[in-house]
């Protein structure tokens, strides 16, 4: 298996996304002999899930043991499976007679907790849900659709199940966007990430200049698409780039670990003045190295390696051979982007992301006045989630409409002092015969009856 292919099975020490029946997600690290606590859903040992394929669902039994199941929905009680005694008088056509208050459930909290403590798994959850329906005073007053929503809500609340998915860039982004603090990734959405990858022409073998202040999420998505072939030069403004999310992936070793690493990084000063920012280093001879203490030799080897890595990154900048620019930074692009453009090849796509459209508008006006940027435009994309029932459709109230904006364009090299001349037609001057050469072929006389005036 290639080092850049994702593991198909749950592997120790990897990060993964854990899905719960309620729709909640959690990022976990599968440490050897680790113990994952899911709160009210129970707990399990990591060693019990290792070796299963990613996407496998599990059910927590008694004493924190787990068994594999086909899916999170396996064995869930369906509305059609409940008999007439459980549904009492069936369902209502509408909810006009429904009184859904705190006293409609006859089971007490103590009785529900006692049933929950008997054992884990689907059987106890099914029994508990059926008892709650029997003791619900207004269940038959609900419509069939409301009853199905009630069942679904109770299943998500009581079933002790989970599913482990591989931590792809989209899984990571969706988790951070909805479950955590989206401002840490500059409100970047999945739709906009896909648009950045597409317009940025990210593919295997490419050479890209990137500014990523989403914790390394954009770089991770690029590395997935590149498949282990190509180069990324990461431009940052601090002593070290902030790529804590990339460190949770299998590509962490590709971040400037050697001069041949796919990802090298340079700071702003090294990018703007590469020749002046090369590190000073005086190599030692073999005899001098041998005379050093063991600890000093290790430090010297690290210094040599760091010197080679920095020079490799600066050489990439001086080559002016970047095929694309992907910029997602809090630095104002209006003053900084024009200084980056000379490092790009001709016909290189430019993708500049920002969560605020107003910041990109000013830069778009600059691009419109420049001849070196072709087709500047601002894009925004969002997918709205809908809830559908027969005859009705409306967006979910928890949907989000943000996700940021991107300014795109194509870097070109305009040719100066060239006037475009099109193919025109000569106008005949009235009163003067048209001059023709002897070699010219005379036009045949055209007779058209439609042009002959009618005689009366």
XYZ file of C-alpha atoms in Angstrom:
456
model
C 0.000 0.000 0.000
C 1.253 3.467 -0.908
C 2.137 5.783 1.972
C -0.346 8.322 0.593
C -3.356 6.030 0.378
C -5.739 6.270 3.322
C -6.079 3.288 5.620
C -9.271 1.391 4.908
C -9.427 -0.105 8.404
C -9.465 1.457 11.858
C -5.813 1.870 12.831
C -4.196 2.642 16.157
C -2.951 6.204 16.841
C -4.990 7.688 13.973
C -7.559 10.443 14.366
C -11.129 9.657 13.307
C -14.629 11.134 13.355
C -17.163 9.403 15.588
C -20.857 9.728 14.626
C -23.644 9.319 17.186
C -27.325 8.470 16.524
C -28.291 12.007 17.564
C -26.279 13.397 14.632
C -23.559 14.761 16.908
C -19.923 14.102 16.004
C -16.688 13.893 17.900
C -13.044 13.890 16.801
C -11.139 11.145 18.607
C -7.630 9.686 18.618
C -7.496 5.909 18.587
C -4.717 5.391 21.094
C -3.662 1.892 22.065
C -5.429 0.757 25.249
C -7.420 3.993 25.125
C -10.904 4.493 26.536
C -13.498 6.673 24.763
C -16.253 8.203 26.896
C -19.454 9.150 25.047
C -21.300 10.555 28.038
C -24.897 9.335 28.277
C -24.324 6.992 25.310
C -21.779 4.957 27.269
C -18.074 4.166 26.851
C -15.914 1.670 24.981
C -12.329 0.456 24.699
C -10.379 1.405 21.582
C -8.912 -2.097 21.262
C -12.439 -3.474 20.659
C -12.872 -1.503 17.415
C -9.375 -1.799 15.878
C -9.178 -3.710 12.603
C -12.760 -3.065 11.514
C -13.252 -1.089 8.277
C -13.902 2.650 8.534
C -17.627 3.353 8.391
C -18.420 0.405 10.668
C -21.204 0.952 13.214
C -21.100 -0.467 16.730
C -23.501 -0.955 19.597
C -22.444 -0.646 23.236
C -23.473 -3.582 25.415
C -23.129 -4.099 29.149
C -19.720 -3.632 30.792
C -18.592 -1.292 27.979
C -18.263 -4.101 25.434
C -19.217 -3.405 21.798
C -20.577 -5.507 18.949
C -20.542 -4.555 15.240
C -23.853 -3.806 13.530
C -24.676 -3.105 9.905
C -25.667 0.552 10.427
C -26.875 3.046 13.005
C -30.455 2.409 11.825
C -30.364 -1.382 12.217
C -33.322 -2.753 14.187
C -34.870 0.646 14.875
C -38.557 0.432 15.689
C -40.643 1.592 12.755
C -44.080 3.147 13.132
C -45.615 0.306 11.105
C -44.151 -2.294 13.487
C -46.111 -0.998 16.475
C -49.396 -2.814 17.118
C -52.751 -1.188 17.732
C -52.422 -1.419 21.514
C -49.255 0.674 21.412
C -50.755 3.203 19.010
C -54.066 3.219 20.959
C -56.454 4.902 18.497
C -54.026 5.443 15.622
C -53.149 8.972 14.551
C -54.879 12.277 13.914
C -55.268 14.183 10.639
C -53.876 17.315 12.234
C -52.541 18.553 15.560
C -55.389 20.858 16.499
C -56.443 18.678 19.462
C -52.887 17.955 20.581
C -51.976 19.091 24.085
C -48.305 18.312 24.479
C -47.293 19.414 27.965
C -45.110 18.147 30.777
C -47.852 15.914 32.223
C -48.684 13.884 29.103
C -45.994 11.273 29.944
C -47.145 9.031 32.775
C -43.723 7.434 33.286
C -41.634 9.242 35.858
C -38.016 10.185 35.390
C -37.004 7.579 37.994
C -38.817 4.808 36.086
C -37.162 5.809 32.809
C -33.707 5.912 34.414
C -34.302 2.495 35.982
C -35.104 0.978 32.606
C -32.073 2.649 31.032
C -29.768 1.184 33.682
C -30.825 -2.423 33.017
C -28.570 -2.959 30.005
C -27.349 -1.266 26.858
C -28.252 -2.044 23.302
C -31.248 -1.942 21.044
C -33.568 -4.308 22.946
C -33.765 -2.196 26.069
C -34.110 0.934 23.960
C -36.985 -0.638 22.018
C -38.738 -1.704 25.213
C -38.270 1.735 26.752
C -39.627 3.554 23.689
C -42.690 1.301 23.494
C -43.423 1.873 27.187
C -43.125 5.627 26.671
C -45.606 5.439 23.797
C -48.084 3.362 25.845
C -47.916 5.870 28.681
C -48.124 8.934 26.431
C -51.550 10.507 26.905
C -51.511 12.459 23.617
C -49.669 10.136 21.253
C -52.844 9.278 19.325
C -53.571 13.004 18.920
C -50.415 13.436 16.859
C -50.362 13.132 13.079
C -48.541 10.132 11.608
C -45.685 12.439 10.607
C -45.448 13.815 14.178
C -45.445 10.264 15.529
C -42.563 9.323 13.256
C -40.609 12.390 14.387
C -41.305 11.434 18.013
C -39.979 7.904 17.440
C -36.926 9.175 15.628
C -36.143 11.633 18.419
C -36.402 8.933 21.091
C -34.213 6.524 19.124
C -31.512 9.157 18.833
C -31.779 9.834 22.545
C -31.643 6.283 23.925
C -29.782 4.087 21.426
C -26.188 3.482 22.525
C -24.559 3.318 19.140
C -21.767 5.002 17.232
C -19.990 4.862 13.890
C -16.294 5.551 13.178
C -15.437 7.311 9.905
C -12.068 8.097 8.380
C -10.908 11.670 9.004
C -10.965 13.114 5.485
C -10.642 16.842 4.863
C -14.409 17.134 4.267
C -15.246 15.182 7.443
C -12.891 17.419 9.394
C -14.305 20.598 7.866
C -17.940 19.587 8.393
C -17.200 18.740 12.023
C -15.427 22.048 12.682
C -18.023 24.076 10.761
C -21.092 22.713 12.592
C -19.839 21.213 15.866
C -17.000 23.519 16.907
C -16.097 27.173 16.434
C -16.215 27.964 12.687
C -14.369 31.257 13.091
C -11.186 29.252 13.751
C -11.319 28.151 10.103
C -12.525 31.580 8.908
C -16.079 30.248 8.375
C -14.931 28.134 5.437
C -17.698 25.783 4.239
C -17.483 22.531 2.290
C -19.003 24.175 -0.780
C -16.367 26.905 -0.817
C -13.541 24.430 -0.195
C -14.639 22.433 -3.236
C -14.798 25.613 -5.289
C -11.264 26.569 -4.187
C -9.901 23.151 -5.193
C -11.654 23.266 -8.568
C -10.844 26.832 -9.639
C -7.317 26.545 -8.172
C -6.723 23.584 -10.521
C -5.317 21.418 -7.723
C -4.123 18.088 -9.159
C -1.192 15.643 -8.912
C 2.185 17.067 -9.927
C 1.274 20.734 -9.447
C 3.405 23.474 -7.915
C 1.290 25.742 -5.709
C 1.772 28.838 -3.581
C -0.566 28.793 -0.587
C -1.404 31.026 2.349
C -3.525 29.009 4.773
C -4.865 30.384 8.052
C -7.458 27.658 8.535
C -5.110 25.540 10.642
C -3.801 23.622 7.632
C -7.223 22.418 6.477
C -6.823 23.774 2.931
C -3.351 22.258 2.648
C -4.769 18.895 3.790
C -7.469 19.003 1.115
C -4.835 19.829 -1.510
C -2.563 16.972 -0.434
C -5.481 14.550 -0.704
C -6.112 15.614 -4.307
C -2.423 15.627 -5.238
C -1.959 11.999 -4.224
C 1.650 12.314 -3.096
C 2.936 14.105 -6.211
C 3.655 17.829 -6.458
C 4.849 20.728 -4.330
C 3.209 23.226 -1.979
C 5.005 26.331 -0.721
C 3.240 27.592 2.387
C 3.553 31.349 2.913
C 2.992 32.574 6.492
C 3.550 35.687 8.606
C 4.754 34.160 11.908
C 7.816 32.254 13.062
C 6.070 28.966 12.240
C 2.910 28.265 10.213
C -0.212 27.289 12.150
C -1.025 23.811 10.819
C -2.315 22.041 13.917
C -5.081 20.338 11.903
C -2.596 18.961 9.396
C -0.710 17.351 12.288
C -3.759 15.137 12.908
C -3.450 13.541 9.450
C -1.107 11.106 7.715
C 0.484 14.050 5.864
C 2.056 15.533 9.005
C 5.498 14.153 8.026
C 5.337 16.013 4.706
C 5.614 19.408 6.399
C 9.239 20.486 5.807
C 10.737 17.308 7.281
C 13.394 17.244 4.547
C 14.430 19.322 1.468
C 12.354 16.914 -0.665
C 9.131 17.270 1.373
C 5.995 18.158 -0.566
C 5.196 21.055 1.773
C 7.839 23.726 2.437
C 7.108 27.004 4.188
C 8.570 30.504 4.011
C 7.716 33.638 5.962
C 6.765 36.949 4.391
C 10.302 38.417 4.561
C 11.824 35.333 2.935
C 9.251 35.572 0.168
C 9.629 39.287 -0.535
C 13.452 39.362 -0.266
C 14.586 35.769 -0.757
C 18.243 36.474 -1.549
C 18.681 38.691 1.516
C 16.957 36.234 3.868
C 19.059 33.147 3.209
C 20.421 31.777 6.503
C 24.115 32.164 7.186
C 25.899 28.897 7.734
C 29.544 27.832 7.702
C 29.972 24.068 7.281
C 32.553 22.228 9.337
C 35.059 19.754 8.029
C 34.800 16.062 8.870
C 37.697 16.350 11.327
C 36.019 19.236 13.145
C 32.743 17.334 13.352
C 34.452 14.295 14.863
C 36.058 16.453 17.551
C 32.648 17.727 18.701
C 30.867 16.068 21.649
C 28.019 13.700 20.766
C 25.317 16.189 21.725
C 27.008 18.935 19.681
C 27.195 16.606 16.663
C 23.440 15.992 16.872
C 22.783 19.725 17.097
C 25.093 20.359 14.133
C 23.240 17.754 12.008
C 19.931 19.391 12.842
C 21.332 22.784 11.884
C 22.593 21.441 8.540
C 19.224 19.861 7.834
C 17.375 23.050 8.707
C 19.741 25.059 6.498
C 19.035 22.752 3.534
C 15.266 22.889 4.095
C 15.158 26.712 4.237
C 17.307 27.025 1.118
C 15.091 24.557 -0.734
C 12.035 26.675 0.095
C 13.776 29.912 -0.947
C 14.879 28.301 -4.224
C 11.223 27.568 -4.966
C 10.397 31.253 -4.504
C 13.253 32.498 -6.716
C 12.269 30.107 -9.510
C 9.021 32.094 -10.123
C 7.408 28.844 -11.239
C 4.196 28.628 -9.209
C 1.224 27.295 -11.164
C -1.512 28.618 -8.899
C -2.120 30.922 -5.933
C -4.530 29.952 -3.154
C -4.787 32.674 -0.522
C -6.797 32.336 2.699
C -5.401 34.787 5.218
C -6.455 37.562 7.565
C -3.758 39.782 6.028
C -5.320 42.494 3.871
C -4.983 41.134 0.320
C -5.277 44.578 -1.276
C -1.675 45.541 -0.530
C -0.096 42.084 -0.388
C -1.500 40.183 -3.382
C 0.023 42.528 -6.043
C 3.475 41.709 -4.614
C 2.815 37.978 -4.935
C 1.631 37.957 -8.550
C 5.102 38.333 -10.187
C 6.042 34.915 -8.761
C 3.338 33.137 -10.773
C 3.506 31.559 -14.209
C 1.404 32.795 -17.052
C -2.173 31.449 -17.153
C -2.002 30.640 -13.423
C -5.369 30.644 -11.626
C -5.694 32.956 -8.617
C -8.077 32.083 -5.766
C -8.358 34.492 -2.822
C -10.688 33.489 0.019
C -12.133 35.716 2.708
C -15.158 35.371 4.931
C -16.125 39.003 4.191
C -17.090 40.097 0.693
C -16.250 43.763 1.299
C -12.531 43.003 1.647
C -12.473 41.342 -1.766
C -14.400 44.110 -3.552
C -11.540 46.602 -3.269
C -9.042 44.082 -4.634
C -11.448 43.216 -7.428
C -11.472 46.886 -8.510
C -7.667 46.819 -8.646
C -7.721 43.679 -10.804
C -10.233 45.268 -13.184
C -7.799 48.138 -13.818
C -4.848 45.818 -14.389
C -4.089 44.154 -17.695
C -2.262 41.273 -16.016
C -5.400 39.750 -14.432
C -7.961 38.160 -16.706
C -11.625 37.654 -15.784
C -11.633 38.770 -12.123
C -14.828 37.733 -10.385
C -16.241 37.131 -6.882
C -18.000 33.824 -6.153
C -20.163 32.492 -3.355
C -21.767 29.059 -3.056
C -24.026 27.560 -0.395
C -26.145 24.416 -0.232
C -29.340 24.792 1.793
C -30.698 21.770 3.631
C -34.433 21.148 3.300
C -37.046 19.208 5.221
C -39.670 17.571 3.051
C -43.047 16.019 3.775
C -45.780 15.191 1.281
C -46.924 18.497 -0.155
C -44.520 20.610 1.900
C -40.888 21.673 1.665
C -38.973 24.250 3.671
C -35.348 24.856 4.673
C -34.206 23.610 8.050
C -34.201 26.332 10.655
C -30.659 25.388 11.728
C -29.209 25.857 8.232
C -26.353 28.287 7.722
C -26.026 30.640 4.770
C -22.457 31.831 5.317
C -19.277 30.128 4.173
C -17.146 32.939 2.789
C -16.341 34.326 -0.672
C -13.562 33.852 -3.195
C -12.079 36.275 -5.709
C -10.740 34.514 -8.788
C -8.744 35.502 -11.834
C -6.078 34.313 -14.284
C -2.529 35.682 -14.361
C -1.465 36.726 -17.888
C 1.424 38.661 -19.450
C -0.038 41.459 -21.599
C 1.888 42.605 -24.706
C 2.431 46.355 -24.697
C 2.001 48.761 -27.640
C -0.166 46.380 -29.638
C -3.395 47.588 -31.232
C -5.989 45.004 -32.094
C -7.335 45.492 -35.632
C -10.398 43.661 -36.802
C -11.594 42.872 -40.316
C -13.654 45.825 -41.488
C -15.428 46.819 -44.717
C -14.586 49.807 -46.865
C -17.273 52.423 -47.281
C -17.930 53.682 -50.795
C -17.619 57.367 -51.278
C -20.538 58.867 -53.179
C -19.674 60.871 -56.294
C -16.352 59.120 -56.935
C -15.861 55.886 -58.802
C -14.260 53.140 -56.777
C -10.700 52.463 -57.757
C -10.029 48.916 -58.807
C -6.886 47.206 -59.923
C -6.516 45.405 -63.197
C -6.175 42.107 -61.380
C -9.431 42.532 -59.491
C -12.253 40.211 -60.375
C -15.409 42.141 -61.245
C -18.491 41.319 -59.236
C -21.278 39.719 -61.264
C -24.438 41.705 -61.689
C -27.087 40.583 -59.245
C -30.646 40.551 -60.408
C -33.281 40.308 -57.779
C -36.920 40.635 -58.703
C -37.713 41.703 -55.168
C -35.686 44.873 -55.697
C -37.473 45.812 -58.985
C -40.165 48.475 -58.449
C -43.649 47.376 -59.325
C -45.305 48.914 -62.359
C -48.871 50.001 -62.171
